[in-house]
Short mmCIF file of C-alpha atoms in Angstrom, two decimals:
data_model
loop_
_atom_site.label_atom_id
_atom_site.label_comp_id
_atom_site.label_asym_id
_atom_site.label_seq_id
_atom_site.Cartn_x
_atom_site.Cartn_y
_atom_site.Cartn_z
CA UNK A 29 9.85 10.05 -24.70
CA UNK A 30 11.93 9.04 -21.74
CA UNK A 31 11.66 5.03 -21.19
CA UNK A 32 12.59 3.93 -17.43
CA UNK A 33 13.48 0.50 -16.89
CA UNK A 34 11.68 -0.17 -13.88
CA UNK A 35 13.59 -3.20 -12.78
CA UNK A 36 16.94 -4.28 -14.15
CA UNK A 37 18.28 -7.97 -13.14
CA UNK A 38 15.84 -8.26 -9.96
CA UNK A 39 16.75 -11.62 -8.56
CA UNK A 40 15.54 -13.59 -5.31
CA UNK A 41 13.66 -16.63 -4.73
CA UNK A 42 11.35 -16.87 -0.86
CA UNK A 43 11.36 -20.47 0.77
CA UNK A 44 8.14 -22.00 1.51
CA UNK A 45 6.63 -20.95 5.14
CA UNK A 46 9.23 -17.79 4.87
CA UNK A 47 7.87 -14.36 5.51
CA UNK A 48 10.30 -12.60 3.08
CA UNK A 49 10.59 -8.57 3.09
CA UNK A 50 10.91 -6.65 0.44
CA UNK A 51 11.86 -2.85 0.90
CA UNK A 52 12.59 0.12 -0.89
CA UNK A 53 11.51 3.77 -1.28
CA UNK A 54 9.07 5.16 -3.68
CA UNK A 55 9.42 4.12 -6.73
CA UNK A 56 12.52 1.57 -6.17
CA UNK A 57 10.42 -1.23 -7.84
CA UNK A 58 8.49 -2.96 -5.05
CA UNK A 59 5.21 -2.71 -6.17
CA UNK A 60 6.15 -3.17 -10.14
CA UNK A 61 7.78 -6.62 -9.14
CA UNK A 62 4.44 -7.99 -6.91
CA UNK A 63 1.93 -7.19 -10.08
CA UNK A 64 4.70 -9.12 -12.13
CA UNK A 65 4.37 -11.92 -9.57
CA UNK A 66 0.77 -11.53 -9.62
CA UNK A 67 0.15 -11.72 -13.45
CA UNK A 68 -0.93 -7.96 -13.16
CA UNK A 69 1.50 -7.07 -15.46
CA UNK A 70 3.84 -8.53 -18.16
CA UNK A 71 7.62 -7.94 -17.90
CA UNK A 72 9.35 -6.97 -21.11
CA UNK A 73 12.23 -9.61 -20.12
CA UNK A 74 13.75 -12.08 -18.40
CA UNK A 75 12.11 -15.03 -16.16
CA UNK A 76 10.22 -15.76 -13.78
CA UNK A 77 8.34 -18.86 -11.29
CA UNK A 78 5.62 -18.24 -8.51
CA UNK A 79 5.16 -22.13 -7.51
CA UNK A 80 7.07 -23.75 -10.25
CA UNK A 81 4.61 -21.88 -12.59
CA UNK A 82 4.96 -19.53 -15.43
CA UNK A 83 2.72 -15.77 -14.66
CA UNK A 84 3.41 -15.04 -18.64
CA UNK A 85 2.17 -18.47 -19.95
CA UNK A 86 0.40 -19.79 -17.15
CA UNK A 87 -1.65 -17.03 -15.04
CA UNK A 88 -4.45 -19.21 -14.15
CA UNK A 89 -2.37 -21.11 -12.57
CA UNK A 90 -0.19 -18.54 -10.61
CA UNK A 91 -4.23 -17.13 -9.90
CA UNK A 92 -5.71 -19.63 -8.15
CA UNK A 93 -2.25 -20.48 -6.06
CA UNK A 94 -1.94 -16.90 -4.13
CA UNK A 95 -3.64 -13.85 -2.94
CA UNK A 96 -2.78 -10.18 -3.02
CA UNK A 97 -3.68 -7.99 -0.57
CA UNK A 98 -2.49 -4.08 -0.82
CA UNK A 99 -2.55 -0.89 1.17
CA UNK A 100 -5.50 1.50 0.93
CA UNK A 101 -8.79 1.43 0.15
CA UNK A 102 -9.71 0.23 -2.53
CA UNK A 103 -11.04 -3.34 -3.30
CA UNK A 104 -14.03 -3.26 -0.95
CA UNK A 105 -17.72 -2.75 -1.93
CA UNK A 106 -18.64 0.23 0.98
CA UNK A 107 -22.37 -0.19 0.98
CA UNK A 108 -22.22 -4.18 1.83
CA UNK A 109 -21.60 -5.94 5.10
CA UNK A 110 -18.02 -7.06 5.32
CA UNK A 111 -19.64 -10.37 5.27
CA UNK A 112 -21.75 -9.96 1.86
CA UNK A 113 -18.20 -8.55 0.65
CA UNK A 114 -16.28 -12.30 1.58
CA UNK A 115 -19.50 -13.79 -0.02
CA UNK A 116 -19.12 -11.87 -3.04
CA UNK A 117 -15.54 -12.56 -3.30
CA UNK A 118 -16.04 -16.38 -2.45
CA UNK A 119 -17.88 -16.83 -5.47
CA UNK A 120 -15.44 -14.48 -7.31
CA UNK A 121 -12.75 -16.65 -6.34
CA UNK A 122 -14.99 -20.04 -6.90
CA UNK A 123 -14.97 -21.20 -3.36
CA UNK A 124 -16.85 -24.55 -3.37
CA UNK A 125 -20.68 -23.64 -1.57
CA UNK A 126 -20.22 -26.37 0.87
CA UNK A 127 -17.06 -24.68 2.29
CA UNK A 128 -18.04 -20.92 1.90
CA UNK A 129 -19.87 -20.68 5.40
CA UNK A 130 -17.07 -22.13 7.09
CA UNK A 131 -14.25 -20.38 5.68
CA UNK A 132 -15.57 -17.03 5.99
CA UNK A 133 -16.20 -17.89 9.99
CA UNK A 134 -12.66 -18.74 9.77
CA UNK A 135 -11.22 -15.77 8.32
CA UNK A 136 -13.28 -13.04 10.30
CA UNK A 137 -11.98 -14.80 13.48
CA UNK A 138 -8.62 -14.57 12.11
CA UNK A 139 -8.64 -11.35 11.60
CA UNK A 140 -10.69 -10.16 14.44
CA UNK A 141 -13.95 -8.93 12.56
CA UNK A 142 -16.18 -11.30 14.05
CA UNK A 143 -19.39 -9.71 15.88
CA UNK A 144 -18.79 -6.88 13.03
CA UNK A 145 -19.52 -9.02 10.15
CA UNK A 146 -22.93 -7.59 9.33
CA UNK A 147 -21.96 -3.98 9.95
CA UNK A 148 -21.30 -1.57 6.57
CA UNK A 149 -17.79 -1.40 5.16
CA UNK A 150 -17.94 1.81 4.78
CA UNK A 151 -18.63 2.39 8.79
CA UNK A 152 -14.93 0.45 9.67
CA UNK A 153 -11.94 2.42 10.21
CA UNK A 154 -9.69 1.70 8.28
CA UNK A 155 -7.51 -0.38 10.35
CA UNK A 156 -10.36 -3.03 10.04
CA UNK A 157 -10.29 -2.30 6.21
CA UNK A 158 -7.12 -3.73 6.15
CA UNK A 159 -8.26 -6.61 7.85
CA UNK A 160 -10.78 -7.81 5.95
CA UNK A 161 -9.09 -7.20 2.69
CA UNK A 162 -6.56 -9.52 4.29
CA UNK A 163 -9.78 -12.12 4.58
CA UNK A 164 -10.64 -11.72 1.13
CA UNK A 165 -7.26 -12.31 0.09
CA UNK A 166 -7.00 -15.38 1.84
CA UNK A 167 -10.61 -16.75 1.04
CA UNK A 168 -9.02 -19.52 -1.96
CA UNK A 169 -6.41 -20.42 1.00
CA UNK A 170 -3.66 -19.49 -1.16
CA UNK A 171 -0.18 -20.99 -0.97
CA UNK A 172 1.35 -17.73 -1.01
CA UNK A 173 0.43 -14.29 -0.11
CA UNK A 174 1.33 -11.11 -1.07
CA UNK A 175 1.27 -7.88 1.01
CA UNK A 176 1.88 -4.96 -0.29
CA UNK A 177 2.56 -2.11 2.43
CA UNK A 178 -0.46 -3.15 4.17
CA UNK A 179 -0.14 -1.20 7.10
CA UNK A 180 0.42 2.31 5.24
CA UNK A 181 -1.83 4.66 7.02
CA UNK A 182 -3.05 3.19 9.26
CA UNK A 183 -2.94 4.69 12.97
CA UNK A 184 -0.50 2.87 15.64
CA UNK A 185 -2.91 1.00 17.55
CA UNK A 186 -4.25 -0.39 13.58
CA UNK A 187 -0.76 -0.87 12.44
CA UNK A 188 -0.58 -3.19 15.74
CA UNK A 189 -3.33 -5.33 14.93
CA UNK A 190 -2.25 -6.05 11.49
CA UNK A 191 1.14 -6.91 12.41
CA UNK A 192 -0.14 -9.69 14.66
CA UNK A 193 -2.39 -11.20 11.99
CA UNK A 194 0.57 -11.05 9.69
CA UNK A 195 2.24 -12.56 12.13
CA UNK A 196 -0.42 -15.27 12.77
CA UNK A 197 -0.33 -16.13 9.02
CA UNK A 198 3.57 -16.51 9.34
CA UNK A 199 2.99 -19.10 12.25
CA UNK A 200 0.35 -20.78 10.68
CA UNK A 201 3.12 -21.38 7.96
CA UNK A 202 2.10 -19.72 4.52
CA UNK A 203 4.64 -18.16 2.65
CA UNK A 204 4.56 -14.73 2.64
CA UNK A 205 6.09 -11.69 0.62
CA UNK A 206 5.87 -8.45 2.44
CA UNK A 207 6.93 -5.12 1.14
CA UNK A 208 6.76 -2.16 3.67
CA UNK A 209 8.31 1.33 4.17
CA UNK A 210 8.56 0.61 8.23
CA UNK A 211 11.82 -0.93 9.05
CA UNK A 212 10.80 -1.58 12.62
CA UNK A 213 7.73 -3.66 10.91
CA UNK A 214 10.43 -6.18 8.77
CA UNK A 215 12.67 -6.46 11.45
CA UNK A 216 10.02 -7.81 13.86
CA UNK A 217 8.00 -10.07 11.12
CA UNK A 218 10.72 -11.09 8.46
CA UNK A 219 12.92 -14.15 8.17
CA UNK A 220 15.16 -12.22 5.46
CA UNK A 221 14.61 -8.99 3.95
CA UNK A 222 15.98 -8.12 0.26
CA UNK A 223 16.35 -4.36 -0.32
CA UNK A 224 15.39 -2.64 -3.83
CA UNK A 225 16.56 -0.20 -5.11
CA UNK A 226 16.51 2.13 -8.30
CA UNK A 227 14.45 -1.31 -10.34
CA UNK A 228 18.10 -3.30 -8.59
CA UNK A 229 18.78 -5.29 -5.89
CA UNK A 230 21.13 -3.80 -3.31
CA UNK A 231 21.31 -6.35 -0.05
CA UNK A 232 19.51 -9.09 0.46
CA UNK A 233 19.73 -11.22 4.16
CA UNK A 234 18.11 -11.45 7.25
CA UNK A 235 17.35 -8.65 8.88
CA UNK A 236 20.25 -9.27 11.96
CA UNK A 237 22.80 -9.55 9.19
CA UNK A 238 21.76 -6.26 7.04
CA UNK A 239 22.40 -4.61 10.60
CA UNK A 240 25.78 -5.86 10.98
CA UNK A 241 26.64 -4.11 8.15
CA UNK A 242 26.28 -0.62 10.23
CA UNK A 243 26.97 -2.22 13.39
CA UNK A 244 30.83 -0.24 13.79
CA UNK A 245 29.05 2.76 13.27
CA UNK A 246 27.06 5.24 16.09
CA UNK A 247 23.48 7.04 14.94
CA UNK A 248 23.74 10.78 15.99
CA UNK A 249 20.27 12.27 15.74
CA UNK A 250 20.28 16.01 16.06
CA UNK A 251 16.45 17.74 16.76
CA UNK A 252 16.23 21.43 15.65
CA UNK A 253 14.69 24.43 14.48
CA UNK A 254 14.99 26.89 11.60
CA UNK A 255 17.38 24.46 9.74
CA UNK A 256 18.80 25.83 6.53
CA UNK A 257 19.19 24.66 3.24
CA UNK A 258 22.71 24.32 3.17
CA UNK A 259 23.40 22.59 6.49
CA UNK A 260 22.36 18.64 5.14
CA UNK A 261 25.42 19.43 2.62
CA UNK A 262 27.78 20.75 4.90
CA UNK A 263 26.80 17.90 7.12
CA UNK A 264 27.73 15.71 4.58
CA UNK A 265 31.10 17.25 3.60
CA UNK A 266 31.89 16.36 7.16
CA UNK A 267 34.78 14.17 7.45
CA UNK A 268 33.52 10.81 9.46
CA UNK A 269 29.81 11.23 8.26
CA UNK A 270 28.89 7.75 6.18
CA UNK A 271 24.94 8.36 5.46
CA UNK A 272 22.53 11.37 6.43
CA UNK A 273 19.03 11.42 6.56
CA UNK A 274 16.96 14.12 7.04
CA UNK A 275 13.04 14.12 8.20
CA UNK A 276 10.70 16.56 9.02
CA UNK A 277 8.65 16.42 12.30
CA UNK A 278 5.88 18.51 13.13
CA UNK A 279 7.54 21.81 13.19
CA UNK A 280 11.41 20.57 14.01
CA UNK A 281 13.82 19.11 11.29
CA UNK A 282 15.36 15.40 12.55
CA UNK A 283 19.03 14.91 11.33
CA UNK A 284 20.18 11.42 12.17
CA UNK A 285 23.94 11.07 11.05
CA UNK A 286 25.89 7.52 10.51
CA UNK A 287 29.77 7.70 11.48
CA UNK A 288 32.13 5.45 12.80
CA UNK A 289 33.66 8.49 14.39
CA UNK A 290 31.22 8.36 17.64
CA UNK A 291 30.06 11.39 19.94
CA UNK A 292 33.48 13.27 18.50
CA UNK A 293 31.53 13.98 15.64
CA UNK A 294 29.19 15.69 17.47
CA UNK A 295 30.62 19.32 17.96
CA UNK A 296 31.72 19.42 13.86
CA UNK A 297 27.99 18.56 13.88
CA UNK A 298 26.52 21.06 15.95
CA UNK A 299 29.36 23.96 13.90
CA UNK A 300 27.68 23.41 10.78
CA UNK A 301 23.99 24.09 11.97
CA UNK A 302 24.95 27.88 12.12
CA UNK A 303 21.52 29.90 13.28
CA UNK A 304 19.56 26.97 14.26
CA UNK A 305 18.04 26.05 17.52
CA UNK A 306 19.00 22.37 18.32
CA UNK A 307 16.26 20.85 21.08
CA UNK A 308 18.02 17.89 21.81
CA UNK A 309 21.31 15.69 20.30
CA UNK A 310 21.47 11.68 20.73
CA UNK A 311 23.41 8.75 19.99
CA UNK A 312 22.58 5.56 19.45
CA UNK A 313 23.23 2.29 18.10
CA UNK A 314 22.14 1.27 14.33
CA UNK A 315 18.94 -0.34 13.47
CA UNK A 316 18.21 -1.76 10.27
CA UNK A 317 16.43 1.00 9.32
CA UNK A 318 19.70 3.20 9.55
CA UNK A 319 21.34 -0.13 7.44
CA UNK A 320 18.81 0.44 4.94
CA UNK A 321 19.42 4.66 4.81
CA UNK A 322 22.66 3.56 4.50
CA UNK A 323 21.87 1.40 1.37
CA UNK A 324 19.12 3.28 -0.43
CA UNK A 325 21.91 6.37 -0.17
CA UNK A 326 24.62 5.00 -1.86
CA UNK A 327 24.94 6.14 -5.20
#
């Protein structure tokens, strides 16, 4: 049997009342390190503090201090009114009686669910899923919350909505730890980002500063058709290329190419997508999600 370490020397600490990113692919760690944060699960080493507090020796304690809200959707009793779910959960989480009432008002009008409240769970989209596992996660008003890819899913006009009440929560000053695939989504909501990958750190700043870092180079994306195998390696035995990512939309292959060369790379480009039928060539300036190609492709 083949044993993976799933994180190796993960370090960061996340200031009070900072939203604090956390990104990676599949797999990097993100997920492994918020249940270790969480008390979900027990790390075979090393040390950690969520609060001053101990998850190993003191999980009750690390419990009743933060919430943990993740993607999908599961969590939610389907048959019950959202609000006989935050009642349920209110108790769960031993919300004194007096204050129950009140707080759940609170959190549906936080997160926009109010006039819905007494509707099914399992009639919301599930943009409005999201939301109200965002209200149960809040209902103990933790001191720090935990989001994990909360937004994965959902459709643009959802992702929206949950993005403002993230960024609500931000204002309103809790400390938050975010992980998310969308780049576009830490660079508009996080304070400083740390970037994870293969169970390591590999960066760790604020989003601006993570972009510097690419910020010599130009973005040449290349649309096309009837790409073959071998052209993302040819591509990358190009002299000038830095990073190259390559994405698959609808029926058209994106190739978006980091060099400090500029638009001269752009004809070597095009002479090593032999047979294809390029739609449309661009460049652009870096954004911190080419930064973080850039930094999950490193070997």
């Amino acid at each position: 049997m083949t044993v993976v370490d799933a994180l190796r020397g993960v370090g960061f600490s996340v200031e009070d009342g900072e939203l604090f990113g956390l990104l990676g692919p599949n797999g990097a760690g993100k997920t492994t390190s918020i249940k270790i944060l969480t008390t979900l699960l027990l790390p075979t080493s090393g040390s950690v503090r969520v609060l001053g507090f101990d998850p190993v020796r003191e999980p009750n304690e690390v419990r009743s201090r933060v919430g943990y809200v993740f993607g999908g959707d599961r969590g939610l009793y389907d048959r019950l009114s959202a609000l006989d779910n935050l009642r349920y959960f209110a108790d769960v989480y031993r919300v004194p009686a007096r204050q129950k009432a009140k707080r759940i008002a609170e959190l549906l009008e936080l997160v926009g669910l109010t006039g819905r409240e007494r509707d099914r769970v399992e009639t919301y989209s599930r943009g409005m899923r999201q939301r109200l596992h965002i209200a149960r996660g809040l209902l103990h008003d933790p001191q720090v919350i935990f989001l994990d890819e909360p937004t994965i899913g959902l459709d643009p006009v959802g992702a929206r909505e949950l993005r403002e009440t993230v960024a609500a929560l931000r204002d309103s000053g809790k400390t938050i730890l975010l992980t998310t695939h969308y780049m576009f989504e830490a660079d508009e909501l996080c304070s400083r980002v740390a970037v994870i990958n293969k169970g390591q750190i590999v960066a760790e700043g604020t989003p601006r500063s993570l972009k510097a870092g690419v910020r010599d180079r130009t973005v040449i994306e290349v649309v096309a058709f009837n790409v073959s195998d071998a052209a993302p390696e040819a591509v990358r035995g190009l002299d000038g290329v830095e990073s190259l990512a390559v994405e698959a939309v609808d029926q058209t292959q994106v190739l978006s190419v980091q060099s400090a060369e500029g638009a001269a790379l752009i004809q070597p480009l095009l002479g090593t997508l032999t047979g294809a039928q390029v739609t449309s060539v661009t460049a652009r300036e870096p954004t911190l999600e080419d930064a973080y190609v850039q930094l999950v492709s490193e070997p």
